[in-house]
PDB file of C-alpha atoms in Angstrom:
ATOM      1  CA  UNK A   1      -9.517 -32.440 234.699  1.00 38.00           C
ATOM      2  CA  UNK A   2      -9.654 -28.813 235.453  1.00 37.00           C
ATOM      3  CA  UNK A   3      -7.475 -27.268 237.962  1.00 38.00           C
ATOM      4  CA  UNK A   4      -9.752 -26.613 241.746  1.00 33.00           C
ATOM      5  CA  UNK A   5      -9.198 -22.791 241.377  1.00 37.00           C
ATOM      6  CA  UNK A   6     -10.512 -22.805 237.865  1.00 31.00           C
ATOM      7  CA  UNK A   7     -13.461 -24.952 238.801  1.00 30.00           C
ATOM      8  CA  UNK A   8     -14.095 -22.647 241.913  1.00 29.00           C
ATOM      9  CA  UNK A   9     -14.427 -19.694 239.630  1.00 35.00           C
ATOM     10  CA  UNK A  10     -16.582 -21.345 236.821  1.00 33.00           C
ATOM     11  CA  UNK A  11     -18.981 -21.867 240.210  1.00 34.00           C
ATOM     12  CA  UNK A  12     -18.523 -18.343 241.105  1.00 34.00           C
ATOM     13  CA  UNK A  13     -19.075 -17.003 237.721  1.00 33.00           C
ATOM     14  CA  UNK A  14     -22.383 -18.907 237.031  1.00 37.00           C
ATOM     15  CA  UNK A  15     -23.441 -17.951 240.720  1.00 35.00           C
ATOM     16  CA  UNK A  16     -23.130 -14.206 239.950  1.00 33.00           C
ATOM     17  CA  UNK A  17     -24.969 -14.994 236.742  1.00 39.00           C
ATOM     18  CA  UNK A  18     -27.672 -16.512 238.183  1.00 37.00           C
ATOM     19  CA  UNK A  19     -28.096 -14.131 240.760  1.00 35.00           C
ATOM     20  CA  UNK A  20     -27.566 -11.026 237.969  1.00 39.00           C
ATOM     21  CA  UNK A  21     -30.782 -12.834 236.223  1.00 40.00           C
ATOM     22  CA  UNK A  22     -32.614 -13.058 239.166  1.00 42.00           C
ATOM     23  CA  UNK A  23     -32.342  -9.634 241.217  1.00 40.00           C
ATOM     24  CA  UNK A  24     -33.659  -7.553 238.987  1.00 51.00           C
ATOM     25  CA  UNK A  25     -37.060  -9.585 238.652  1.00 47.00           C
ATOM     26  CA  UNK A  26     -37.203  -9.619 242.337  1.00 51.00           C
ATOM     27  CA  UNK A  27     -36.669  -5.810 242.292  1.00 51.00           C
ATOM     28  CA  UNK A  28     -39.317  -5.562 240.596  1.00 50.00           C
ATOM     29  CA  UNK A  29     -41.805  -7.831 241.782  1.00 63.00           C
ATOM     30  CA  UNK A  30     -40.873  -5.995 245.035  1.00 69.00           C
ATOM     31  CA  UNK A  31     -41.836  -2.757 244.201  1.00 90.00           C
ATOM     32  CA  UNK A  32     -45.345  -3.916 242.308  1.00 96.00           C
ATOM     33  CA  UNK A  33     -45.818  -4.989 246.109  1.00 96.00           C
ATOM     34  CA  UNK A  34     -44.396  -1.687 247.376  1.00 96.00           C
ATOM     35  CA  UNK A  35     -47.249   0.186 245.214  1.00 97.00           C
ATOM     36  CA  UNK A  36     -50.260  -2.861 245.423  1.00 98.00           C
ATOM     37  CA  UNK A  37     -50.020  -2.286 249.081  1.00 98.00           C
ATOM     38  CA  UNK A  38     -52.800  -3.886 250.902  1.00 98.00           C
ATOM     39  CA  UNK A  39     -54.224  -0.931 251.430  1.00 98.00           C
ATOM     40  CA  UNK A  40     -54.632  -0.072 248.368  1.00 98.00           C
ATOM     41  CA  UNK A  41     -56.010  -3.458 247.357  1.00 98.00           C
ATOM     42  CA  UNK A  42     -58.773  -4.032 249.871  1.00 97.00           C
ATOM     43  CA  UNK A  43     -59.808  -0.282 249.214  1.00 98.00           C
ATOM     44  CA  UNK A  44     -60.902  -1.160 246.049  1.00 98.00           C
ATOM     45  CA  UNK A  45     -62.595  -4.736 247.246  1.00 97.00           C
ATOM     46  CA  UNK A  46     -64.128  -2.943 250.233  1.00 96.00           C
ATOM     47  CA  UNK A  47     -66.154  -0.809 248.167  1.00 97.00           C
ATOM     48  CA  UNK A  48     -67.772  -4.348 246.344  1.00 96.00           C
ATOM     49  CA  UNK A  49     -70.858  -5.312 248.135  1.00 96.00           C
ATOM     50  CA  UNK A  50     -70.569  -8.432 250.934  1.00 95.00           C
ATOM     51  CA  UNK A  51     -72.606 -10.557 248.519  1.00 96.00           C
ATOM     52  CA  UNK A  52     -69.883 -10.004 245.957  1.00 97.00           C
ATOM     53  CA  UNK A  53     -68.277 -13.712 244.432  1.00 97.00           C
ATOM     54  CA  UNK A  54     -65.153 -11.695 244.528  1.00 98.00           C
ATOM     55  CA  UNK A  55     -65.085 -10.501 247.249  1.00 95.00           C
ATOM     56  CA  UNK A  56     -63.376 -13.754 248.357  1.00 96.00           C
ATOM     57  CA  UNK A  57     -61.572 -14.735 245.048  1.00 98.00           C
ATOM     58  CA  UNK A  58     -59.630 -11.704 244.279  1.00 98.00           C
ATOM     59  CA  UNK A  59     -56.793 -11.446 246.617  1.00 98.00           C
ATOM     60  CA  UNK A  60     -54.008  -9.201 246.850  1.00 98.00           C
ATOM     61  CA  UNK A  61     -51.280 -12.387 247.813  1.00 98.00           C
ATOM     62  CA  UNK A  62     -53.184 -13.870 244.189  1.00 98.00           C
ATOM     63  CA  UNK A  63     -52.374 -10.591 242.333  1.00 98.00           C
ATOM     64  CA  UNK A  64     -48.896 -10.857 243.266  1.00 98.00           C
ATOM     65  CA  UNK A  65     -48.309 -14.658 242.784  1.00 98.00           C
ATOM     66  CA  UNK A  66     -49.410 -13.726 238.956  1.00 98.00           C
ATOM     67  CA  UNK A  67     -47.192 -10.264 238.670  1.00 97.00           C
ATOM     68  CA  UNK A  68     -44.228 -12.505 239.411  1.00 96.00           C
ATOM     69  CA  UNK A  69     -44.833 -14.347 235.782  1.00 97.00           C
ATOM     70  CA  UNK A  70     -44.782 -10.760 234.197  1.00 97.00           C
ATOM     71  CA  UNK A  71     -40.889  -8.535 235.379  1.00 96.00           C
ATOM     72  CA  UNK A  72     -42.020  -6.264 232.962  1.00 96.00           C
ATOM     73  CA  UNK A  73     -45.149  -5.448 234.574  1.00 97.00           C
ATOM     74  CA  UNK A  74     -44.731  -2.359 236.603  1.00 96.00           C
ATOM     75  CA  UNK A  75     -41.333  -1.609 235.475  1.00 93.00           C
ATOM     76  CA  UNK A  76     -39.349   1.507 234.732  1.00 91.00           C
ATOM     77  CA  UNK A  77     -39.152   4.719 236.588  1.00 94.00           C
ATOM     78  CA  UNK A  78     -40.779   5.627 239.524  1.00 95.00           C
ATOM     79  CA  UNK A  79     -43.355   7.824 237.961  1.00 96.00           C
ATOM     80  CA  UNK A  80     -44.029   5.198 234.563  1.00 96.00           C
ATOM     81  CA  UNK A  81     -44.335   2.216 237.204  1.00 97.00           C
ATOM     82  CA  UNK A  82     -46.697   4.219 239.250  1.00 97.00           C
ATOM     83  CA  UNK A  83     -48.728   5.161 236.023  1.00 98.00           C
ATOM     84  CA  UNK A  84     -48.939   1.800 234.725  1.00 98.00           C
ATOM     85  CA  UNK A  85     -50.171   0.234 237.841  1.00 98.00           C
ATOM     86  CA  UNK A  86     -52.862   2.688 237.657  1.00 98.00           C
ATOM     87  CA  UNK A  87     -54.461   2.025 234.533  1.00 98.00           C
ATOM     88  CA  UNK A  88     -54.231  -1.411 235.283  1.00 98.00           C
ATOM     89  CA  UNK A  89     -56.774  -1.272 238.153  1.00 98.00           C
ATOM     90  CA  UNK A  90     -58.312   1.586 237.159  1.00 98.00           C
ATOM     91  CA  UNK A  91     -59.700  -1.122 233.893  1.00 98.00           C
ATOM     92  CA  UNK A  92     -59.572  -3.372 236.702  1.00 98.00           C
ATOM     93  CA  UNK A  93     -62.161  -1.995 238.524  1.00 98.00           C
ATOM     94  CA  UNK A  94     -64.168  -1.070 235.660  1.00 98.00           C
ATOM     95  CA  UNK A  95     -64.530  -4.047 234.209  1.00 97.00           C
ATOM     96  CA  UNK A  96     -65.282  -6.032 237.714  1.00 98.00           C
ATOM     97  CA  UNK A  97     -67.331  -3.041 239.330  1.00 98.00           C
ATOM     98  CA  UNK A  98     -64.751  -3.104 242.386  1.00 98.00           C
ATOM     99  CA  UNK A  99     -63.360  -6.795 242.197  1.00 98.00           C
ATOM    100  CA  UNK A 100     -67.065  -7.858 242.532  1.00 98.00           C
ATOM    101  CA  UNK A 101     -68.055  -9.405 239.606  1.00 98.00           C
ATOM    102  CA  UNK A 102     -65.678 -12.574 238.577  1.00 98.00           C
ATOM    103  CA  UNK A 103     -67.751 -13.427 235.385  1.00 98.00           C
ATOM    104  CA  UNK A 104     -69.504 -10.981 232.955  1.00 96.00           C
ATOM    105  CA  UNK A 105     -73.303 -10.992 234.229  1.00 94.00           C
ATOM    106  CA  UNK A 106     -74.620 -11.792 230.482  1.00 92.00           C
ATOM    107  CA  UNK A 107     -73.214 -15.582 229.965  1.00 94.00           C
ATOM    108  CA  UNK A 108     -75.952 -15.705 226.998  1.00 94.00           C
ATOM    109  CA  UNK A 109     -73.290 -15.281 224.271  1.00 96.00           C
ATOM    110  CA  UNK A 110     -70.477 -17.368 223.700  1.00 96.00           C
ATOM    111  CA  UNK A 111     -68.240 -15.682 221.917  1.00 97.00           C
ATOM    112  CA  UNK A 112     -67.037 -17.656 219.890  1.00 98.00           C
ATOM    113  CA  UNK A 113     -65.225 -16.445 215.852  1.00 97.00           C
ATOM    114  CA  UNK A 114     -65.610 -19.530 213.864  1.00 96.00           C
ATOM    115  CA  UNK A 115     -63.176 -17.896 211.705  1.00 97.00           C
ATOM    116  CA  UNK A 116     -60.458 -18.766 213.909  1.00 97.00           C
ATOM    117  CA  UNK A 117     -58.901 -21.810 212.983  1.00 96.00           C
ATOM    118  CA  UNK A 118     -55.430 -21.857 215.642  1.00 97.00           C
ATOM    119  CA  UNK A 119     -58.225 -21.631 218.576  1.00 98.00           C
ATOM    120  CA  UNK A 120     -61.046 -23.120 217.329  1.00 98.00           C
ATOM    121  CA  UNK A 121     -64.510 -23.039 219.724  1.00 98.00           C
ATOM    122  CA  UNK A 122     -64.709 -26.252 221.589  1.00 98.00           C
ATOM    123  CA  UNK A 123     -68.695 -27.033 221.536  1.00 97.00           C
ATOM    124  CA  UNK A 124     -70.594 -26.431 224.591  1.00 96.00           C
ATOM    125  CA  UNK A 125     -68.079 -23.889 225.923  1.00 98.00           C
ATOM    126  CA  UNK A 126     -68.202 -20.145 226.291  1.00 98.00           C
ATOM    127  CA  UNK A 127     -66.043 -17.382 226.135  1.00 98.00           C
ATOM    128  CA  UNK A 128     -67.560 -14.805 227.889  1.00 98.00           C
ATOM    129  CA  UNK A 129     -65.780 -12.007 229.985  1.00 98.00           C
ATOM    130  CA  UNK A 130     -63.714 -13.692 232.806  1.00 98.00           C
ATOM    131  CA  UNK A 131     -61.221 -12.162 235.184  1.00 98.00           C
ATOM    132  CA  UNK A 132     -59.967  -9.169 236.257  1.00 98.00           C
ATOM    133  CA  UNK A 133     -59.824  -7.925 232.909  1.00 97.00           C
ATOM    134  CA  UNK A 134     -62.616 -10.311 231.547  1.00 97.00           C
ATOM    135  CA  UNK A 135     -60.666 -11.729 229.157  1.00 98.00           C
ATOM    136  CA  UNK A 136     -63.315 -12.646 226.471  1.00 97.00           C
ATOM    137  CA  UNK A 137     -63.404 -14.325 222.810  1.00 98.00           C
ATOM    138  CA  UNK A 138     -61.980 -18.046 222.207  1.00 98.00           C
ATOM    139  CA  UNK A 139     -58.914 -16.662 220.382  1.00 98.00           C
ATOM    140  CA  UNK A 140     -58.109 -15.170 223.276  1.00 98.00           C
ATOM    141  CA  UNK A 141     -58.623 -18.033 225.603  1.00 98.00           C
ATOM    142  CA  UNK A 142     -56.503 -20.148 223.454  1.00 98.00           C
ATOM    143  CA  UNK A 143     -53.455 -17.964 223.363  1.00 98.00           C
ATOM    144  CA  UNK A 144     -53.721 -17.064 227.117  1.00 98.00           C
ATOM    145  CA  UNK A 145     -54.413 -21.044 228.012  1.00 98.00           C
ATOM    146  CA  UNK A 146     -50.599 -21.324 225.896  1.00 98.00           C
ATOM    147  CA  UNK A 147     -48.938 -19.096 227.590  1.00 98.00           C
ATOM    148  CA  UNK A 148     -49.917 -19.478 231.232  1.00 97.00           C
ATOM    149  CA  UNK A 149     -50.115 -23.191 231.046  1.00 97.00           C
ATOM    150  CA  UNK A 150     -53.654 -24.223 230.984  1.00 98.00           C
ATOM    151  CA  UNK A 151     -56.418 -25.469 228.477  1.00 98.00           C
ATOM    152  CA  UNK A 152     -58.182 -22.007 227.728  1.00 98.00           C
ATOM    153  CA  UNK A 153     -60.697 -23.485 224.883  1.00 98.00           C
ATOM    154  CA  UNK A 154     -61.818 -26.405 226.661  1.00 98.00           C
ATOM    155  CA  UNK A 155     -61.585 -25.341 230.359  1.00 98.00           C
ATOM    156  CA  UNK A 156     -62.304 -21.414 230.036  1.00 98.00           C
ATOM    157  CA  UNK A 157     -64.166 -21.954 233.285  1.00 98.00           C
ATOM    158  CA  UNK A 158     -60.861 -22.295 234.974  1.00 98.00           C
ATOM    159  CA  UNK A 159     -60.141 -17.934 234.721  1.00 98.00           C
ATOM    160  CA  UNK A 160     -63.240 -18.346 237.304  1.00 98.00           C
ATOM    161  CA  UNK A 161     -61.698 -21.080 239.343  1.00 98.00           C
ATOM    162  CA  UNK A 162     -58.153 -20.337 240.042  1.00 98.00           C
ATOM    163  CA  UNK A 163     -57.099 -16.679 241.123  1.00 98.00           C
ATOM    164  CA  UNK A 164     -53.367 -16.999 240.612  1.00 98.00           C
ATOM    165  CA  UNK A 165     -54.767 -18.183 237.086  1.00 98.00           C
ATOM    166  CA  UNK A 166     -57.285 -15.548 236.655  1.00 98.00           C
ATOM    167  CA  UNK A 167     -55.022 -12.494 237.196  1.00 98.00           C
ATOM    168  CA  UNK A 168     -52.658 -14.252 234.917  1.00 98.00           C
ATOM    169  CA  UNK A 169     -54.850 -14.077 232.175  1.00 98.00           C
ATOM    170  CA  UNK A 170     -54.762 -10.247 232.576  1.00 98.00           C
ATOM    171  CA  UNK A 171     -51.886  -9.253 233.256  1.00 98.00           C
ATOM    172  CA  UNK A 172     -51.206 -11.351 229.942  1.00 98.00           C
ATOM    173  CA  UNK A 173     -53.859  -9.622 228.216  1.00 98.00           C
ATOM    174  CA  UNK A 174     -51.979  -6.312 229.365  1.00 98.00           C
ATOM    175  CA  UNK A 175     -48.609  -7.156 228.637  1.00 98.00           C
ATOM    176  CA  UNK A 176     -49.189  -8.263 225.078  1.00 98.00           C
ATOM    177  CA  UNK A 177     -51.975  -5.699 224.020  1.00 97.00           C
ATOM    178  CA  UNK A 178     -51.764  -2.306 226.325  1.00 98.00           C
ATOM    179  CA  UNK A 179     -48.201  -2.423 227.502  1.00 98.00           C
ATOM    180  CA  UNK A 180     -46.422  -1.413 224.638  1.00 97.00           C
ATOM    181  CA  UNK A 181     -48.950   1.717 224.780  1.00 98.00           C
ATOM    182  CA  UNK A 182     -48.804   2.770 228.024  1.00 97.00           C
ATOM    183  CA  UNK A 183     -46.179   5.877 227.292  1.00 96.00           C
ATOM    184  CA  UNK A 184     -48.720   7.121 225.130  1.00 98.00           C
ATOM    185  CA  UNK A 185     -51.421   7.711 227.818  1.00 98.00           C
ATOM    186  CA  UNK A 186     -54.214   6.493 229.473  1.00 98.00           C
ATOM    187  CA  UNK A 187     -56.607   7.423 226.520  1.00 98.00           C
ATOM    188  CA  UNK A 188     -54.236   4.354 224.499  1.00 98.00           C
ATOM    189  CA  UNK A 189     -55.050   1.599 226.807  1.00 98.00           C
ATOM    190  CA  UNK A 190     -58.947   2.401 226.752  1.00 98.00           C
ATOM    191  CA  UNK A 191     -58.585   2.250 222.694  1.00 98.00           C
ATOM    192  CA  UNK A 192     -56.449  -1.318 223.335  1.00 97.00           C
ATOM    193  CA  UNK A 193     -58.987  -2.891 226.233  1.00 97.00           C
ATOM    194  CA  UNK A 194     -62.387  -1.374 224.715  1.00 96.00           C
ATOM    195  CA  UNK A 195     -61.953   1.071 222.078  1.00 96.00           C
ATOM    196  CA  UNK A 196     -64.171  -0.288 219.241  1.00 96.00           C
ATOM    197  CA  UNK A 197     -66.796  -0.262 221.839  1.00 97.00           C
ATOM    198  CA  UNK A 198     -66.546   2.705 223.810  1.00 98.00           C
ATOM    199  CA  UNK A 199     -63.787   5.316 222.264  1.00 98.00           C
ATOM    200  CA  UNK A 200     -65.006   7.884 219.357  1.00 97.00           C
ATOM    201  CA  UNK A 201     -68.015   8.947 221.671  1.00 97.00           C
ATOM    202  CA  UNK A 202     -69.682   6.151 221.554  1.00 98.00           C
ATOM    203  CA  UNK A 203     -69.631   5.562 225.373  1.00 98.00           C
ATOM    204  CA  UNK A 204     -68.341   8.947 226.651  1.00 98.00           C
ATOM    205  CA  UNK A 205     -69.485   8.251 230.357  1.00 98.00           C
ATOM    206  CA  UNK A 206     -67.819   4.512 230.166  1.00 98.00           C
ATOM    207  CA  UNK A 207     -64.503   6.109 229.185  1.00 98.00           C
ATOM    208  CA  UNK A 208     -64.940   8.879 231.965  1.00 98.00           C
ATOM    209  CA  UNK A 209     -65.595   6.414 234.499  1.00 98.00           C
ATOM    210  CA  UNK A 210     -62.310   4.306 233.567  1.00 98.00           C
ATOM    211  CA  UNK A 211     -60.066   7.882 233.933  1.00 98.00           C
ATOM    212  CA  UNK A 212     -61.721   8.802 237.111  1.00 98.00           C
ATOM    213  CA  UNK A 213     -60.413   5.626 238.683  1.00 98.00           C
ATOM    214  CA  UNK A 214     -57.402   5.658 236.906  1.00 98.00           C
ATOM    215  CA  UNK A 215     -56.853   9.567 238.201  1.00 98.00           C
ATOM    216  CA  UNK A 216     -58.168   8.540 241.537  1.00 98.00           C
ATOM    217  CA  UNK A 217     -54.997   5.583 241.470  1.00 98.00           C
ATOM    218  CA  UNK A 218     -52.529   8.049 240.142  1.00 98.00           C
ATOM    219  CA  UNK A 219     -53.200   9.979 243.230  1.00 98.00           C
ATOM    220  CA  UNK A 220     -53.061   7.536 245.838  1.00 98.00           C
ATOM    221  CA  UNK A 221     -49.576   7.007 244.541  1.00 98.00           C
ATOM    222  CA  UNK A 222     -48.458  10.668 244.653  1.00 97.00           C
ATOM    223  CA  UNK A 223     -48.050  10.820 240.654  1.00 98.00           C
ATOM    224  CA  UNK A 224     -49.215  13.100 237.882  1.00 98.00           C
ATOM    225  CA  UNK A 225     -52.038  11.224 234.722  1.00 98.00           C
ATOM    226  CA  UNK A 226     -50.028  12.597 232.363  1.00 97.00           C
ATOM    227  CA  UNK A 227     -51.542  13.794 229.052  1.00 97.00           C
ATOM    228  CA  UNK A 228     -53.805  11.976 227.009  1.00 98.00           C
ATOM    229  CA  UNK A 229     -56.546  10.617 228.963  1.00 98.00           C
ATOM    230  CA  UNK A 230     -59.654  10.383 226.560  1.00 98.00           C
ATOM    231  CA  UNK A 231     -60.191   8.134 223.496  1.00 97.00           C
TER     232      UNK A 231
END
């Protein structure tokens, strides 16, 4: 049996390493919340129209519930935090038209590549845009359903169900595609969320829309874009 003091500091030692784990999450989650302030939020919401489905399903108190899944979200300096959280809802509000639209409007096509076999298509389901960054495409349900924790191929509805859920899904979709980009400028995380589709000048006024908003954001929070806007 081990002697009390030793005990006493094998309880102390795995409190302070518990806590060391913990803080800096919470440090960070805290200033996401310090930047996301509701403010901010609802002055992106408020500019949806009343008749908006997400209007009501996109909450800030949701947002922040989902960041808390994601430390890395947000993190770094000051200035990098800042810029990050600004491309995020500047694609944000691109892709929802202000937090209005939870589903893409066209629900004719189902996305679905038979050609992958780890998340295959589950028939009579679609994989449409969902979300706040409308996560589309079955092989991306599947591997966002896996690492959130719910069935993405047979219950893709749920992105359009469960907010907490729903920003989940894109703050996934951020943290394993755009992310590790982000130090390269805004014009990288248009190429990672739409590139084949708008970047080249294909879409020019697409792309300017999504640095407008995301120079609009950077503003709000008192930091410079940075270089590299365009794609």
């Amino acid at each position: 049996m081990a002697p009390l003091n030793m005990k006493k500091n094998i309880v102390t030692f795995a409190l302070v390493g518990i806590l060391a784990l913990a803080f800096p999450t919470n440090v960070i989650c805290q200033n996401v919340a310090n930047i996301v302030t509701p403010q901010f939020f609802n002055g992106i919401k408020n500019q949806a129209a009343a008749s908006c489905a997400g209007k009501s399903f996109y909450t800030r108190d949701a947002f922040l519930n989902a960041a808390k899944a994601y430390p890395q979200f947000g993190s770094g300096s000051p200035e990098v935090s800042k810029r990050e959280i600004a491309a995020f809802f500047a694609h944000v509000t691109h892709e929802t038209g202000h937090l209005c639209y939870i589903e893409e409007i066209n629900k004719s096509n189902r996305y679905c590549d038979e050609q992958n076999k780890q998340y295959p298509c589950v028939p009579g389901k679609f994989y449409y845009g969902r979300g706040p960054i409308q996560l589309t495409g079955n092989g991306n349900y599947g591997a966002a359903g896996k690492a959130i924790g719910f069935d993405g191929l047979r219950a893709p509805e749920t992105v359009a169900k469960d907010p907490v859920v729903s920003f989940k899904t894109a703050l996934w979709f951020w943290m394993t595609n755009v992310h590790p980009v982000v130090n390269q400028g805004f014009g990288a995380t248009i190429q990672r969320i739409n590139g084949a589709v708008e970047c080249g000048g294909k879409q020019p006024a697409q792309v300017q829309a999504r640095i407008g908003y995301y120079k609009d954001y950077c503003n709000k929070f008192g930091v410079a874009p940075g270089p590299n806007l365009s794609c």
